[in-house]
PDB file of C-alpha atoms in Angstrom:
ATOM      1  CA  MET C   1    -178.031  97.393  25.292  1.00 57.00           C
ATOM      2  CA  ASP C   2    -180.244  99.874  27.109  1.00 63.00           C
ATOM      3  CA  HIS C   3    -182.441 101.421  24.400  1.00 66.00           C
ATOM      4  CA  SER C   4    -182.607 104.724  26.281  1.00 69.00           C
ATOM      5  CA  SER C   5    -178.917 105.296  25.604  1.00 84.00           C
ATOM      6  CA  VAL C   6    -179.133 104.818  21.818  1.00 91.00           C
ATOM      7  CA  THR C   7    -178.465 108.017  19.865  1.00 92.00           C
ATOM      8  CA  GLY C   8    -180.009 109.281  16.661  1.00 94.00           C
ATOM      9  CA  ARG C   9    -176.643 109.083  14.945  1.00 93.00           C
ATOM     10  CA  GLN C  10    -176.317 105.433  15.938  1.00 94.00           C
ATOM     11  CA  LEU C  11    -179.700 104.664  14.376  1.00 96.00           C
ATOM     12  CA  ALA C  12    -178.776 106.437  11.144  1.00 96.00           C
ATOM     13  CA  ALA C  13    -175.377 104.722  11.011  1.00 95.00           C
ATOM     14  CA  ALA C  14    -176.924 101.338  11.801  1.00 96.00           C
ATOM     15  CA  ARG C  15    -179.470 101.735   9.022  1.00 97.00           C
ATOM     16  CA  THR C  16    -176.709 102.634   6.571  1.00 96.00           C
ATOM     17  CA  LEU C  17    -174.609  99.626   7.609  1.00 95.00           C
ATOM     18  CA  ALA C  18    -177.630  97.361   7.180  1.00 95.00           C
ATOM     19  CA  GLN C  19    -178.189  98.867   3.719  1.00 95.00           C
ATOM     20  CA  MET C  20    -181.816  99.579   4.513  1.00 97.00           C
ATOM     21  CA  SER C  21    -183.943 102.565   3.534  1.00 97.00           C
ATOM     22  CA  GLN C  22    -185.874 104.529   6.122  1.00 97.00           C
ATOM     23  CA  ALA C  23    -189.067 103.027   4.699  1.00 98.00           C
ATOM     24  CA  GLU C  24    -187.713  99.485   5.134  1.00 98.00           C
ATOM     25  CA  VAL C  25    -186.668 100.066   8.750  1.00 98.00           C
ATOM     26  CA  ALA C  26    -189.925 101.853   9.554  1.00 98.00           C
ATOM     27  CA  LYS C  27    -191.933  98.956   8.117  1.00 98.00           C
ATOM     28  CA  ALA C  28    -189.864  96.346   9.983  1.00 98.00           C
ATOM     29  CA  ALA C  29    -190.310  98.288  13.241  1.00 97.00           C
ATOM     30  CA  ASN C  30    -193.978  99.136  12.587  1.00 97.00           C
ATOM     31  CA  VAL C  31    -193.390 102.887  12.964  1.00 97.00           C
ATOM     32  CA  SER C  32    -193.967 105.715  10.498  1.00 97.00           C
ATOM     33  CA  VAL C  33    -191.179 107.109   8.327  1.00 97.00           C
ATOM     34  CA  PRO C  34    -191.568 110.598   9.914  1.00 97.00           C
ATOM     35  CA  THR C  35    -191.154 109.001  13.352  1.00 96.00           C
ATOM     36  CA  LEU C  36    -187.958 107.272  12.230  1.00 97.00           C
ATOM     37  CA  LYS C  37    -186.683 110.519  10.684  1.00 96.00           C
ATOM     38  CA  ARG C  38    -187.219 112.328  14.001  1.00 96.00           C
ATOM     39  CA  MET C  39    -185.396 109.544  15.840  1.00 96.00           C
ATOM     40  CA  GLU C  40    -182.426 109.616  13.454  1.00 96.00           C
ATOM     41  CA  GLY C  41    -182.291 113.417  13.587  1.00 94.00           C
ATOM     42  CA  ALA C  42    -181.714 113.514  17.328  1.00 91.00           C
ATOM     43  CA  SER C  43    -178.278 114.803  18.283  1.00 86.00           C
ATOM     44  CA  GLY C  44    -178.321 112.836  21.519  1.00 88.00           C
ATOM     45  CA  ALA C  45    -180.527 110.137  22.993  1.00 88.00           C
ATOM     46  CA  VAL C  46    -183.377 109.122  20.705  1.00 90.00           C
ATOM     47  CA  PRO C  47    -186.635 110.858  21.583  1.00 85.00           C
ATOM     48  CA  GLY C  48    -189.932 109.080  21.358  1.00 81.00           C
ATOM     49  CA  MET C  49    -191.934 106.352  22.949  1.00 90.00           C
ATOM     50  CA  THR C  50    -189.762 103.669  24.500  1.00 91.00           C
ATOM     51  CA  ASN C  51    -191.569 100.880  22.676  1.00 94.00           C
ATOM     52  CA  ASN C  52    -190.972 102.576  19.292  1.00 95.00           C
ATOM     53  CA  VAL C  53    -187.264 103.069  19.991  1.00 95.00           C
ATOM     54  CA  ALA C  54    -186.995  99.427  21.084  1.00 95.00           C
ATOM     55  CA  ALA C  55    -188.790  98.275  17.914  1.00 97.00           C
ATOM     56  CA  VAL C  56    -186.398 100.217  15.656  1.00 97.00           C
ATOM     57  CA  VAL C  57    -183.349  98.919  17.522  1.00 96.00           C
ATOM     58  CA  ARG C  58    -184.715  95.355  17.319  1.00 96.00           C
ATOM     59  CA  ALA C  59    -185.366  95.694  13.563  1.00 97.00           C
ATOM     60  CA  LEU C  60    -181.790  96.853  13.009  1.00 97.00           C
ATOM     61  CA  GLU C  61    -180.376  94.129  15.251  1.00 96.00           C
ATOM     62  CA  ASP C  62    -182.401  91.585  13.264  1.00 96.00           C
ATOM     63  CA  ALA C  63    -180.672  92.990  10.159  1.00 96.00           C
ATOM     64  CA  GLY C  64    -177.279  92.165  11.686  1.00 96.00           C
ATOM     65  CA  VAL C  65    -176.331  95.396  13.450  1.00 96.00           C
ATOM     66  CA  MET C  66    -174.743  95.485  16.896  1.00 94.00           C
ATOM     67  CA  PHE C  67    -175.120  98.625  19.016  1.00 93.00           C
ATOM     68  CA  ILE C  68    -171.973  99.468  20.969  1.00 90.00           C
ATOM     69  CA  PRO C  69    -172.460 101.497  24.142  1.00 84.00           C
ATOM     70  CA  SER C  70    -170.198 104.398  24.942  1.00 81.00           C
ATOM     71  CA  ASN C  71    -167.020 103.080  26.517  1.00 77.00           C
ATOM     72  CA  GLY C  72    -165.149 106.330  26.880  1.00 72.00           C
ATOM     73  CA  ASN C  73    -164.735 106.680  23.121  1.00 81.00           C
ATOM     74  CA  GLY C  74    -168.392 107.294  22.297  1.00 82.00           C
ATOM     75  CA  PRO C  75    -171.216 105.004  21.191  1.00 87.00           C
ATOM     76  CA  GLY C  76    -171.111 103.145  17.898  1.00 91.00           C
ATOM     77  CA  VAL C  77    -172.471 100.395  15.687  1.00 93.00           C
ATOM     78  CA  ARG C  78    -171.011  97.518  13.702  1.00 93.00           C
ATOM     79  CA  LEU C  79    -172.185  94.559  11.697  1.00 92.00           C
ATOM     80  CA  ARG C  80    -172.276  91.150  13.310  1.00 89.00           C
ATOM     81  CA  ASP C  81    -169.862  88.612  11.899  1.00 81.00           C
ATOM     82  CA  PRO C  82    -172.019  86.452   9.608  1.00 70.00           C
ATOM     83  CA  THR C  83    -170.243  83.227  10.599  1.00 61.00           C
TER      84      THR C  83
END
């Protein structure tokens, strides 16, 4: 998925699905907690440096989250099937 199209709400939802705290995601992505909070607070596309957004998305994907691009019904997230 193109990281530039990820929304703040997707990041927050993904973190919740992965059952991770902001501190855990921030540590896994090597970004600060305030940076992650700003990203999650975005109403649209995530602001910030591209490499930081990519690192957060990668950390959440590593935790089993799949980012679903908008397909006419809006963007979303879901957990990967563990099998």
